[in-house]
Coordinates of C-alpha atoms in Angstrom, one line a residue:
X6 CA 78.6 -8.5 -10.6
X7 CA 79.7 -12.1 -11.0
X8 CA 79.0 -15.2 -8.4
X9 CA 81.9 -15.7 -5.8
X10 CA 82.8 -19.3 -5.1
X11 CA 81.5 -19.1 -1.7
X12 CA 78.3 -17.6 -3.2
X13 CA 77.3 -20.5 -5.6
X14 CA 78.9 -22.8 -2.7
X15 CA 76.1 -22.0 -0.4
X16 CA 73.2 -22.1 -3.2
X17 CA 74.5 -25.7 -4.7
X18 CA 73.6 -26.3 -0.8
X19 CA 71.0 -24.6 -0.5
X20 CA 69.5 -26.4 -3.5
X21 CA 70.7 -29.6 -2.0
X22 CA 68.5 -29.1 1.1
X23 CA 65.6 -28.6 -1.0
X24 CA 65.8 -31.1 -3.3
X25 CA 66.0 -33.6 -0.5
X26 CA 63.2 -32.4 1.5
X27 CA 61.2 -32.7 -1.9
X28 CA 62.3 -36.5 -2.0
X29 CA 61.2 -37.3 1.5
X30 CA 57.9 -35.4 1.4
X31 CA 57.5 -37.8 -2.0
X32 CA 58.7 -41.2 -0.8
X33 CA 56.5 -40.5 2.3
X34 CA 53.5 -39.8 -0.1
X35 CA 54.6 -43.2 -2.3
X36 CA 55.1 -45.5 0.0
X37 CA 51.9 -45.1 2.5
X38 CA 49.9 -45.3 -0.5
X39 CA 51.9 -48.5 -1.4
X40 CA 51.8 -50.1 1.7
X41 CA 48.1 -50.2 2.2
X42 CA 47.6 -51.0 -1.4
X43 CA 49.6 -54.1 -0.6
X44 CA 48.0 -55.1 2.8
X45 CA 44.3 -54.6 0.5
X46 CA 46.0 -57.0 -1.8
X47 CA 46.9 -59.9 0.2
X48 CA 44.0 -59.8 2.5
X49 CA 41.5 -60.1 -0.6
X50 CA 44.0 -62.9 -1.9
X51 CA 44.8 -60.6 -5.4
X52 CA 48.9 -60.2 -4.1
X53 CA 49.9 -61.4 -7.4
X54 CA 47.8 -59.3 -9.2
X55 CA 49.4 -56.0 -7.6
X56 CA 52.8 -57.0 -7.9
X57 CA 52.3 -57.3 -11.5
X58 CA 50.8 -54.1 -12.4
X59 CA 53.4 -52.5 -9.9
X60 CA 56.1 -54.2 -12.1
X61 CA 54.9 -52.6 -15.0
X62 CA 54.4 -49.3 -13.4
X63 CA 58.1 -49.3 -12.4
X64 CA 59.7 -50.5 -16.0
X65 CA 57.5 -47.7 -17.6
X66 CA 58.2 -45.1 -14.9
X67 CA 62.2 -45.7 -15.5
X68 CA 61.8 -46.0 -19.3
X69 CA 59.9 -42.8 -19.6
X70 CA 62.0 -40.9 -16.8
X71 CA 65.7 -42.4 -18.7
X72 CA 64.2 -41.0 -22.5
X73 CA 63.6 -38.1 -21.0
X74 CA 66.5 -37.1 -18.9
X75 CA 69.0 -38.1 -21.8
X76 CA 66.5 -36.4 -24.6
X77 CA 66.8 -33.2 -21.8
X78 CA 70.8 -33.6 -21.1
X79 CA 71.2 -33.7 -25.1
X80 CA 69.5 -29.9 -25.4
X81 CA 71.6 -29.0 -22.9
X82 CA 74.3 -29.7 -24.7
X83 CA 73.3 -27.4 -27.5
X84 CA 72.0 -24.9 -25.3
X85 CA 75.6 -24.5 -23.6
X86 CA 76.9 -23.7 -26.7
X87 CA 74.1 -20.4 -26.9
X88 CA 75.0 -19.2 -23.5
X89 CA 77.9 -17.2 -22.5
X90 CA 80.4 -19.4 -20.5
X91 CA 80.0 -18.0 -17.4
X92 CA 76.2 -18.2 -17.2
X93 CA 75.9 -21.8 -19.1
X94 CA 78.7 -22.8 -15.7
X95 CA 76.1 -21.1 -13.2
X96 CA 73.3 -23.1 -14.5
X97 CA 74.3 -25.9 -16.1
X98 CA 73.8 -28.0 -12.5
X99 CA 70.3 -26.0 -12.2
X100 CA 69.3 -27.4 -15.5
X101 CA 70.2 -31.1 -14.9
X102 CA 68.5 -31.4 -11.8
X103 CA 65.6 -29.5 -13.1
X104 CA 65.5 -32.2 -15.9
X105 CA 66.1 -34.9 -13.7
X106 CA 62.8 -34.0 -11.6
X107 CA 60.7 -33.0 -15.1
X108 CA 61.9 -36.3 -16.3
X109 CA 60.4 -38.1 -12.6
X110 CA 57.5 -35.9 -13.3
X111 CA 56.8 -37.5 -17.1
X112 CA 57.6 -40.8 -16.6
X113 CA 55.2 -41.0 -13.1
X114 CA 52.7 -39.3 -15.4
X115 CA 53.5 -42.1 -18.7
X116 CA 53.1 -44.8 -16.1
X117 CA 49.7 -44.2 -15.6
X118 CA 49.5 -46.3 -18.7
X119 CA 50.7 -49.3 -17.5
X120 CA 47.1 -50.7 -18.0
X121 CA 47.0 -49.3 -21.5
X122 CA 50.4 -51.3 -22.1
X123 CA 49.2 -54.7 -20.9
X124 CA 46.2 -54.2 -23.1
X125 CA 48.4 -53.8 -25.6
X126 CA 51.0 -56.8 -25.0
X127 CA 48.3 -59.4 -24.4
X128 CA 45.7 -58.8 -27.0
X129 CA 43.8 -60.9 -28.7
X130 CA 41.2 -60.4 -32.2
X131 CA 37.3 -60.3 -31.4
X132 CA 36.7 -61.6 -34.9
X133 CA 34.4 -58.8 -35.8
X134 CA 34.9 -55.9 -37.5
X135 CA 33.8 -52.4 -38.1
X136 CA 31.4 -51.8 -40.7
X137 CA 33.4 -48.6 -41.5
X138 CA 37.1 -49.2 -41.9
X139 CA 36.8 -53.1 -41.9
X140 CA 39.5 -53.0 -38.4
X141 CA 38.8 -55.8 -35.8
X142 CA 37.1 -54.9 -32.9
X143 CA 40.6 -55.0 -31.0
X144 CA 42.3 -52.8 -32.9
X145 CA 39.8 -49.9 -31.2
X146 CA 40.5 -51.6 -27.9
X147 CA 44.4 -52.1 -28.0
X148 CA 46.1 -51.0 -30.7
X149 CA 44.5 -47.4 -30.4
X150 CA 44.8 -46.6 -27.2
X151 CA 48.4 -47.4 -26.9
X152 CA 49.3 -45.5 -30.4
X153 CA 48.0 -42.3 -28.6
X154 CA 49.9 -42.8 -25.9
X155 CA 53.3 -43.1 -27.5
X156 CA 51.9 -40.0 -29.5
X157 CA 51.2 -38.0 -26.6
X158 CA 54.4 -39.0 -24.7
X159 CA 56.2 -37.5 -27.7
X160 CA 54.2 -34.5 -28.0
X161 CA 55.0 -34.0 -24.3
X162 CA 58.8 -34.6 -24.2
X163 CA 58.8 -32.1 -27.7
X164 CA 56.5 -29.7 -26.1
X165 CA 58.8 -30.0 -22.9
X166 CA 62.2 -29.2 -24.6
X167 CA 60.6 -26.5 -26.8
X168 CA 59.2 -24.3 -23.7
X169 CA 62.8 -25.2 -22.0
X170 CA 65.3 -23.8 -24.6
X171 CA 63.0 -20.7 -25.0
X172 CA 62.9 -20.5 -21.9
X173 CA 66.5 -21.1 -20.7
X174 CA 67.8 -19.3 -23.6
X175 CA 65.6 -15.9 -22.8
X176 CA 66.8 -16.2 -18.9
X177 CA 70.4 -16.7 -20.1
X178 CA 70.3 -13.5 -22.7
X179 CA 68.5 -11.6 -19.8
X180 CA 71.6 -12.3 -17.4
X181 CA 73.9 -11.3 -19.7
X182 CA 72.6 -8.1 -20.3
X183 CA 72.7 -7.4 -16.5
X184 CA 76.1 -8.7 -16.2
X185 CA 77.4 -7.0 -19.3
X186 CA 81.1 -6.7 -19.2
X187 CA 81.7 -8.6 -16.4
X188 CA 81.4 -11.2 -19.3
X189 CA 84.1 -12.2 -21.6
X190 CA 83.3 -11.4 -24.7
X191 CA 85.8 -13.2 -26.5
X192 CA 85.1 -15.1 -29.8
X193 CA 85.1 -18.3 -27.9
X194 CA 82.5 -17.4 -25.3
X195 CA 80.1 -15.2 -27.2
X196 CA 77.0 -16.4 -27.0
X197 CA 74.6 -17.2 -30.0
X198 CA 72.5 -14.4 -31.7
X199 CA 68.4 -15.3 -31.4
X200 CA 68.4 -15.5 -35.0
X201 CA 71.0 -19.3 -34.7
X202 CA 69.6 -20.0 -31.5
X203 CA 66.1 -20.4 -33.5
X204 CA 67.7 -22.7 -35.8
X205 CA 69.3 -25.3 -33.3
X206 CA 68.0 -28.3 -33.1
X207 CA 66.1 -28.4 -29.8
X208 CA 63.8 -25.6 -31.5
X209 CA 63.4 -27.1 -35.0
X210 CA 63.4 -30.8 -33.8
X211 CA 60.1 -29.8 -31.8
X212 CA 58.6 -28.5 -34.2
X213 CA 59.0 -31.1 -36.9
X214 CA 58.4 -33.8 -33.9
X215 CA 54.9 -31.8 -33.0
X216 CA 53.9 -31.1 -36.2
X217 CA 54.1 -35.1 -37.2
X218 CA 52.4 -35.7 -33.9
X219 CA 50.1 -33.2 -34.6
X220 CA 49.0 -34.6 -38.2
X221 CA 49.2 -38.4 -36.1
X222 CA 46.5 -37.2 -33.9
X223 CA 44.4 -35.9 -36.6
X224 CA 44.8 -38.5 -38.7
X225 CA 43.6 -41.1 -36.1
X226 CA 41.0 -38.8 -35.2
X227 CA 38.9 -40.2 -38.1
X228 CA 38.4 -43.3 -35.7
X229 CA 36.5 -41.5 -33.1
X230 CA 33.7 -41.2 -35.8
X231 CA 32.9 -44.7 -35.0
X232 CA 31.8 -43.5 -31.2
X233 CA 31.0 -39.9 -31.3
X234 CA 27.9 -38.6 -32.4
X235 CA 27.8 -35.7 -35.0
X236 CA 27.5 -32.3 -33.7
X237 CA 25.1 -31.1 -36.6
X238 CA 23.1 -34.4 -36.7
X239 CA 20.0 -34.2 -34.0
X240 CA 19.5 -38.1 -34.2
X241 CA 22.4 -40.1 -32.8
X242 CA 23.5 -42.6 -35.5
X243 CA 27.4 -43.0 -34.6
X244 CA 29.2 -42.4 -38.1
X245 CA 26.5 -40.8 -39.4
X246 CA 26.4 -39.9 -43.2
X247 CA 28.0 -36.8 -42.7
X248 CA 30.7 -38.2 -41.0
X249 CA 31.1 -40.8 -43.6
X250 CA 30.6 -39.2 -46.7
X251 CA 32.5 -35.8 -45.8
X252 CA 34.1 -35.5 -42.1
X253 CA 36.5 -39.0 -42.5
X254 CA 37.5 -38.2 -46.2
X255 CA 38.5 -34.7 -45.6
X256 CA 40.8 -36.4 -42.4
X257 CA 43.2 -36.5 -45.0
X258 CA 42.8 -32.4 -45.8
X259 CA 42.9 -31.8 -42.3
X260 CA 46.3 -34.0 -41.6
X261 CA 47.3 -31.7 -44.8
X262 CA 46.3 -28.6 -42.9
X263 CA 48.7 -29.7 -39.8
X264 CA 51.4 -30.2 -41.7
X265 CA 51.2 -27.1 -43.8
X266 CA 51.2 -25.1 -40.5
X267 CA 54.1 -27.0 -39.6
X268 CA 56.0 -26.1 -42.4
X269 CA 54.7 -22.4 -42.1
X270 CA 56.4 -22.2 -38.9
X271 CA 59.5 -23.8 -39.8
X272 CA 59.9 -21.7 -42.6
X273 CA 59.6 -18.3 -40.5
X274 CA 62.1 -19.7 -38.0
X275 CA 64.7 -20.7 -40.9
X276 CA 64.0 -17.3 -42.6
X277 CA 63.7 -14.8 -39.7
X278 CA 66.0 -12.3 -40.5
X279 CA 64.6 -12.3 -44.0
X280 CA 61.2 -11.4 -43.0
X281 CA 61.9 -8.9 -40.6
X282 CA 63.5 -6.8 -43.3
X283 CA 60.4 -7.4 -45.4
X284 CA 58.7 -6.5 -43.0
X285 CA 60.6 -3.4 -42.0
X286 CA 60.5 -2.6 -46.0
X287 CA 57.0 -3.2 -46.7
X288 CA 57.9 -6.4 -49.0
X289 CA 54.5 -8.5 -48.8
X290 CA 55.1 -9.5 -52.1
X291 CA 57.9 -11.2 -51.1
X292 CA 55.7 -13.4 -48.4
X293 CA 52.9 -14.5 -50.8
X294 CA 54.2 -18.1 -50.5
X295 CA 53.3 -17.8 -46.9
X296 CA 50.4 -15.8 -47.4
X297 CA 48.5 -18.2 -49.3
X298 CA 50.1 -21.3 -46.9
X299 CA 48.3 -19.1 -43.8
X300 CA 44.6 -18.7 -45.9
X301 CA 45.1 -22.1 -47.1
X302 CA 45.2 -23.5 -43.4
X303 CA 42.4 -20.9 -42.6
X304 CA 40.2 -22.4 -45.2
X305 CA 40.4 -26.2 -44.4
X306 CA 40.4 -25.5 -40.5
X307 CA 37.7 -22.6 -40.5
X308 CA 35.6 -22.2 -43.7
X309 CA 35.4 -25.7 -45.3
X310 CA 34.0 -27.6 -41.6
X311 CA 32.2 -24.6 -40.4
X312 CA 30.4 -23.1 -43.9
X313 CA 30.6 -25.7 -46.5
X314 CA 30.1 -29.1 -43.9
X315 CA 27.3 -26.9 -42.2
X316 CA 25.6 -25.5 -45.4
X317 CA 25.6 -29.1 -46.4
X318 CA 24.3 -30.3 -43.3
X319 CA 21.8 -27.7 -42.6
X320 CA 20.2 -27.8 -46.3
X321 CA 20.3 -31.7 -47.9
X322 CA 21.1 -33.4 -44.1
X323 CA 18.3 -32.4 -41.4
X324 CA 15.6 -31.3 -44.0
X325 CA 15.6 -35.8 -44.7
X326 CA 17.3 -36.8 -41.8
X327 CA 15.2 -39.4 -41.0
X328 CA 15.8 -40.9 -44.6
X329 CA 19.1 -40.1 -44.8
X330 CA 20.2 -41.5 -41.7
X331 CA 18.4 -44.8 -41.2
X332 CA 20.8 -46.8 -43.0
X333 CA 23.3 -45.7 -40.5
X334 CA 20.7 -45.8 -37.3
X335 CA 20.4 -49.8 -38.1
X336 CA 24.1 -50.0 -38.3
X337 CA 24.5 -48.7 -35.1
X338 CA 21.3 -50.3 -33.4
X339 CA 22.6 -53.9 -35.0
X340 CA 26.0 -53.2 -33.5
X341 CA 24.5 -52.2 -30.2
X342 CA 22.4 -55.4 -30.2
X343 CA 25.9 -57.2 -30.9
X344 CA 27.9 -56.0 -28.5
X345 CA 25.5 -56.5 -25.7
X346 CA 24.4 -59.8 -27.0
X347 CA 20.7 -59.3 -28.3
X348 CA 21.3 -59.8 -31.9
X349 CA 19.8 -63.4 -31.5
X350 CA 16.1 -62.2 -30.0
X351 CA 13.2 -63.7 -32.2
X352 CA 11.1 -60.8 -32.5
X353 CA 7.3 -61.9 -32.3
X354 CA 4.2 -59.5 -32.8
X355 CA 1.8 -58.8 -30.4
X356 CA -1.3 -58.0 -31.3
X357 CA -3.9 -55.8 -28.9
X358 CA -7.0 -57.9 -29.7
X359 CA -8.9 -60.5 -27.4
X360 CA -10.1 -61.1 -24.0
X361 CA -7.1 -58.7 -22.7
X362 CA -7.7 -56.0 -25.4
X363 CA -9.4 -52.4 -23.9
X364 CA -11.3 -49.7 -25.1
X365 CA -10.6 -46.4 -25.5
X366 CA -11.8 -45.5 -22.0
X367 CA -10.7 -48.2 -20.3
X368 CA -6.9 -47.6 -21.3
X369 CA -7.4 -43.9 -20.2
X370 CA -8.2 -44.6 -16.9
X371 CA -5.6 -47.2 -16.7
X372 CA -2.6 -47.1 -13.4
X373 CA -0.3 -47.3 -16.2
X374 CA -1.7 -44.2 -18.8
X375 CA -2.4 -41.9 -15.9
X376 CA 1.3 -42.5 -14.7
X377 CA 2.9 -42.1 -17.7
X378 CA 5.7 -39.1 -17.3
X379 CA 5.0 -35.6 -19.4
X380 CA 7.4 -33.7 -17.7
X381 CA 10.7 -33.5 -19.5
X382 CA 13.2 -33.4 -16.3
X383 CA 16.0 -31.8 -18.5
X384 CA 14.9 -28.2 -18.1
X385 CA 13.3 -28.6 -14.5
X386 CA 16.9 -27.7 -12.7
X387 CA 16.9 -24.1 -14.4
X388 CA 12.9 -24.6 -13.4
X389 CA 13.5 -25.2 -9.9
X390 CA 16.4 -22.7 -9.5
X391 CA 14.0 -20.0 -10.6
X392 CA 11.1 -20.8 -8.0
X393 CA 12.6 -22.9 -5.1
X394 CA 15.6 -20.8 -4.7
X395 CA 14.2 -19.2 -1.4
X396 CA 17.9 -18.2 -0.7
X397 CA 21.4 -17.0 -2.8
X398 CA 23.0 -19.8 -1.2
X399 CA 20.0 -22.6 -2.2
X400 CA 21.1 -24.7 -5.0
X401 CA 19.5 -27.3 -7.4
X402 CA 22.6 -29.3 -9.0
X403 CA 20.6 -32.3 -11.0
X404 CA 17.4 -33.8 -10.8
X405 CA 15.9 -37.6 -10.5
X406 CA 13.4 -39.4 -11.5
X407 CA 11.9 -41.7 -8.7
X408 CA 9.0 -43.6 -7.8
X409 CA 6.6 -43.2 -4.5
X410 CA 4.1 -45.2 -3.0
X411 CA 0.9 -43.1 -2.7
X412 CA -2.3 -44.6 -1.1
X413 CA -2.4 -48.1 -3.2
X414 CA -0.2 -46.9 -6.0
X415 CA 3.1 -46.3 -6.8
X416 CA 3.5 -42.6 -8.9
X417 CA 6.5 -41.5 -10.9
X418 CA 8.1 -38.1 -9.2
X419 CA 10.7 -35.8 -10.0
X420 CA 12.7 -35.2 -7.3
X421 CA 15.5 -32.7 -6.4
X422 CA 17.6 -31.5 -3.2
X423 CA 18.0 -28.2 -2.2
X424 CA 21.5 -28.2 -1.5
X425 CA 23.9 -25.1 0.0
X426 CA 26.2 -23.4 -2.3
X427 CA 29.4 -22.6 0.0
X428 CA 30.4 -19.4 -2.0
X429 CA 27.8 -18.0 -1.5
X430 CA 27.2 -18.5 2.5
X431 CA 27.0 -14.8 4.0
X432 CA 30.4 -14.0 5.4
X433 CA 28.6 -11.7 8.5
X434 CA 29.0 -13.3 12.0
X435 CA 32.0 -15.1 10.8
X436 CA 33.0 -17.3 7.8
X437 CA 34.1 -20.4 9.9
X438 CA 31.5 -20.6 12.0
X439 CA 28.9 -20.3 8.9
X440 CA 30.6 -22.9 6.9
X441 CA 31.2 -25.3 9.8
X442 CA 28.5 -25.0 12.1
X443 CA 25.3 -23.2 10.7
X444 CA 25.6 -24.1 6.8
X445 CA 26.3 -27.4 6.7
X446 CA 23.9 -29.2 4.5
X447 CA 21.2 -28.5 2.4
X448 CA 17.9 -28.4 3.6
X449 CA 15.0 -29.7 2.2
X450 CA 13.8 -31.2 -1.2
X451 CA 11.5 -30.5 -4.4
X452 CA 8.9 -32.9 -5.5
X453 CA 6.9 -32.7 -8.6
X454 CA 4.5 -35.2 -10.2
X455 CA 5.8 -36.6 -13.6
X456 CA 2.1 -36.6 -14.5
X457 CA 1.0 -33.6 -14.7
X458 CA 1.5 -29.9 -15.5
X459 CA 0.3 -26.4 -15.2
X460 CA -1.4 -24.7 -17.9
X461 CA 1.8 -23.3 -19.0
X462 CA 3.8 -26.0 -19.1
X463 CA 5.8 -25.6 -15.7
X464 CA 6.0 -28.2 -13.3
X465 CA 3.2 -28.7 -10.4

């Protein structure tokens, strides 16, 4: 059966009353956030200040909503042409509102940026520069931040129109094998078979849009080396040797690796109906092109990083890591000194002899030996868990380090509250009442001296 007039008549309305609620439910939500944003403002004499980043927000959140609305509007115009006319009539006002709202929704999410942006429009050089790539300082700070961005924003918008034309393309095939031959088939309205529909644009554009946005991001990934420690290393030295003898060199494979896979899925949309009858036949000789494409990406994703970079790491790395990485330890301790401003400290030594020096005895029974901490607080959660946890519903979620007065002296402690776990409060005697009345808060706490231990180790 086919849509009356009256019938679409009353959804178009229907639609309408939706889509209207939806904007007042918003602008209420927009606008009492704004307002006392504003008052906060002005009273604190930072009006300006607001305006300004508002401004911004707004230019972004039109610019991002406009690109995608028209970038949406344009696949609709190929997607028309795959649909029967009937069906591509019925939903081609669904479809444009739908992208009007997905276009509100990127461009409020892209205008979250707006800092990122005026970063990028006002900045300035540090005058110092990596000891890696030789980039100023700024670059990291800017320039970097606001070239992932526009990546992302891509990758979204392609990511967007790919899951739309699958999507509106499969829903539109599906209606037209329920309505059948209520549809005119004639040569003029026959809809697209899947095999052109998977060669239109909307579907090959995203590809080729991800897959360069794909080898972008890996590419600039090589950066991150510069603030992220190296999983196999045990000693944090930033780029450590293994990231700057192997991991940013093979950046380069790796951007390779993207764009192979790119191609590799460009090539089996472009060649479908070829490979289903190789398929159907048995030709694999016929594939070995992308054969070896899909063992090539398998080996520079899989086997080079995780056997070669870790048999490399595991046997010349950590067996002289000390060696081996103190080159790059003073890089990043020089760096650290730099950046906080301690790279002009006179270092002067201090020797232990004198009136003030102690003996061996002396220093023992020092305040300061006696409360020095041996307890290594990182396990004592999973310690306290096991021993404390009188109750399912008792739970330990970190723990502190703290100091007490005791007597005359101040002691080092580890501390930790036994706090309630709400799903697991019994349910008996009624959940509301247990979660709002009885179990409420934790109760209690766990104290352990940092200076001492049992025999075995645990905490007293």
């Amino acid at each position: 059966m086919s849509f009356s007039d009256k019938g679409q008549g009353i959804l178009k309305w229907v639609l309408y009353v939706v889509i209207i609620l939806a904007a007042i439910l918003g602008a209420i939500s927009i606008t009492s956030g704004f307002i006392m944003d504003y008052y906060w403002f002005n009273a604190v004499g930072y009006l300006q200040v607001f305006m300004k980043n508002i401004r911004y927000q707004l230019v972004i959140l039109f610019a991002a909503w406009f690109i995608t609305v028209a970038c949406l509007f344009l696949t609709w115009r190929t997607l028309r042409k795959a649909l029967p006319d009937q069906i591509a009539n019925t939903g081609g006002s669904f479809f444009k509102i739908f992208s009007v709202f997905i276009g509100f929704g990127v461009g409020w999410w892209f205008k979250g940026h707006y800092f990122t942006v005026l970063k990028f429009l006002n900045q300035a050089p540090w005058g110092v520069k990596d000891p890696v790539f030789s980039n100023d300082i700024s670059f990291y700070v800017f320039t970097l931040p606001m070239v992932r961005a526009a990546l992302g924003f891509v990758a979204v918008i392609s990511g967007i129109i790919l899951v739309l034309s699958f999507f509106t393309y499969g829903l539109g095939k599906s209606s037209e094998a329920e309505l059948g031959g209520e549809i005119n088939q004639s040569s003029e309205t026959n809809s697209w078979e899947p095999i052109r529909f998977l060669k239109s644009w909307p579907i090959l554009g995203s590809i080729i849009a991800l897959t360069i946005v794909g080898a972008a991001f890996t590419w600039l990934g090589r950066f991150s080396y510069l603030w992220q420690f190296d999983a196999g290393s045990s000693i944090p030295s930033g780029a450590s040797y293994m990231a700057v003898h192997y991991l940013i060199p093979y950046t380069w494979v790796r951007v390779l690796g993207v764009i192979l896979f790119g191609i590799l899925i460009l090539r089996v949309l472009l060649n479908a109906e070829e490979y289903r009858e190789y398929l159907e036949f048995g030709d694999w000789s016929s594939l070995k092109t992308e054969v070896i494409m899909f063992i090539a990406i398998i080996i520079i994703f899989v086997i080079i990083p995780g056997g070669v970079f870790g048999a490399i790491n595991t046997l010349n790395v950590q067996p002289n890591e000390p060696g081996i990485q103190e080159e790059y330890l003073e890089r990043t301790i020089n760096s650290t000194r730099q950046a906080y401003n301690l790279d002009g400290i006179t270092k002067l030594p201090y020797g232990a002899e004198g009136e003030n020096a102690l003996t061996s005895d002396e220093a023992l029974a020092s305040t300061t030996v006696k409360n020095a901490r041996i307890v290594d607080y990182r396990p004592l959660t999973q310690t306290y868990r096991e021993k404390q946890r009188l109750r399912l519903y008792y739970e330990f979620h970190d723990v502190d380090v703290d100091r007490y007065q005791n007597g005359n002296e101040k002691n080092l402690a580890i501390i930790s509250g036994r706090e309630i776990d709400i799903e697991s409060v019994p349910t008996r005697g009624g959940e509301w009442q247990n979660r709002h009345l009885i179990y409420t808060h934790g109760f209690g706490a766990v104290l352990s001296p940092a200076n001492r231990v049992e025999p075995d180790g645990a905490p007293v």
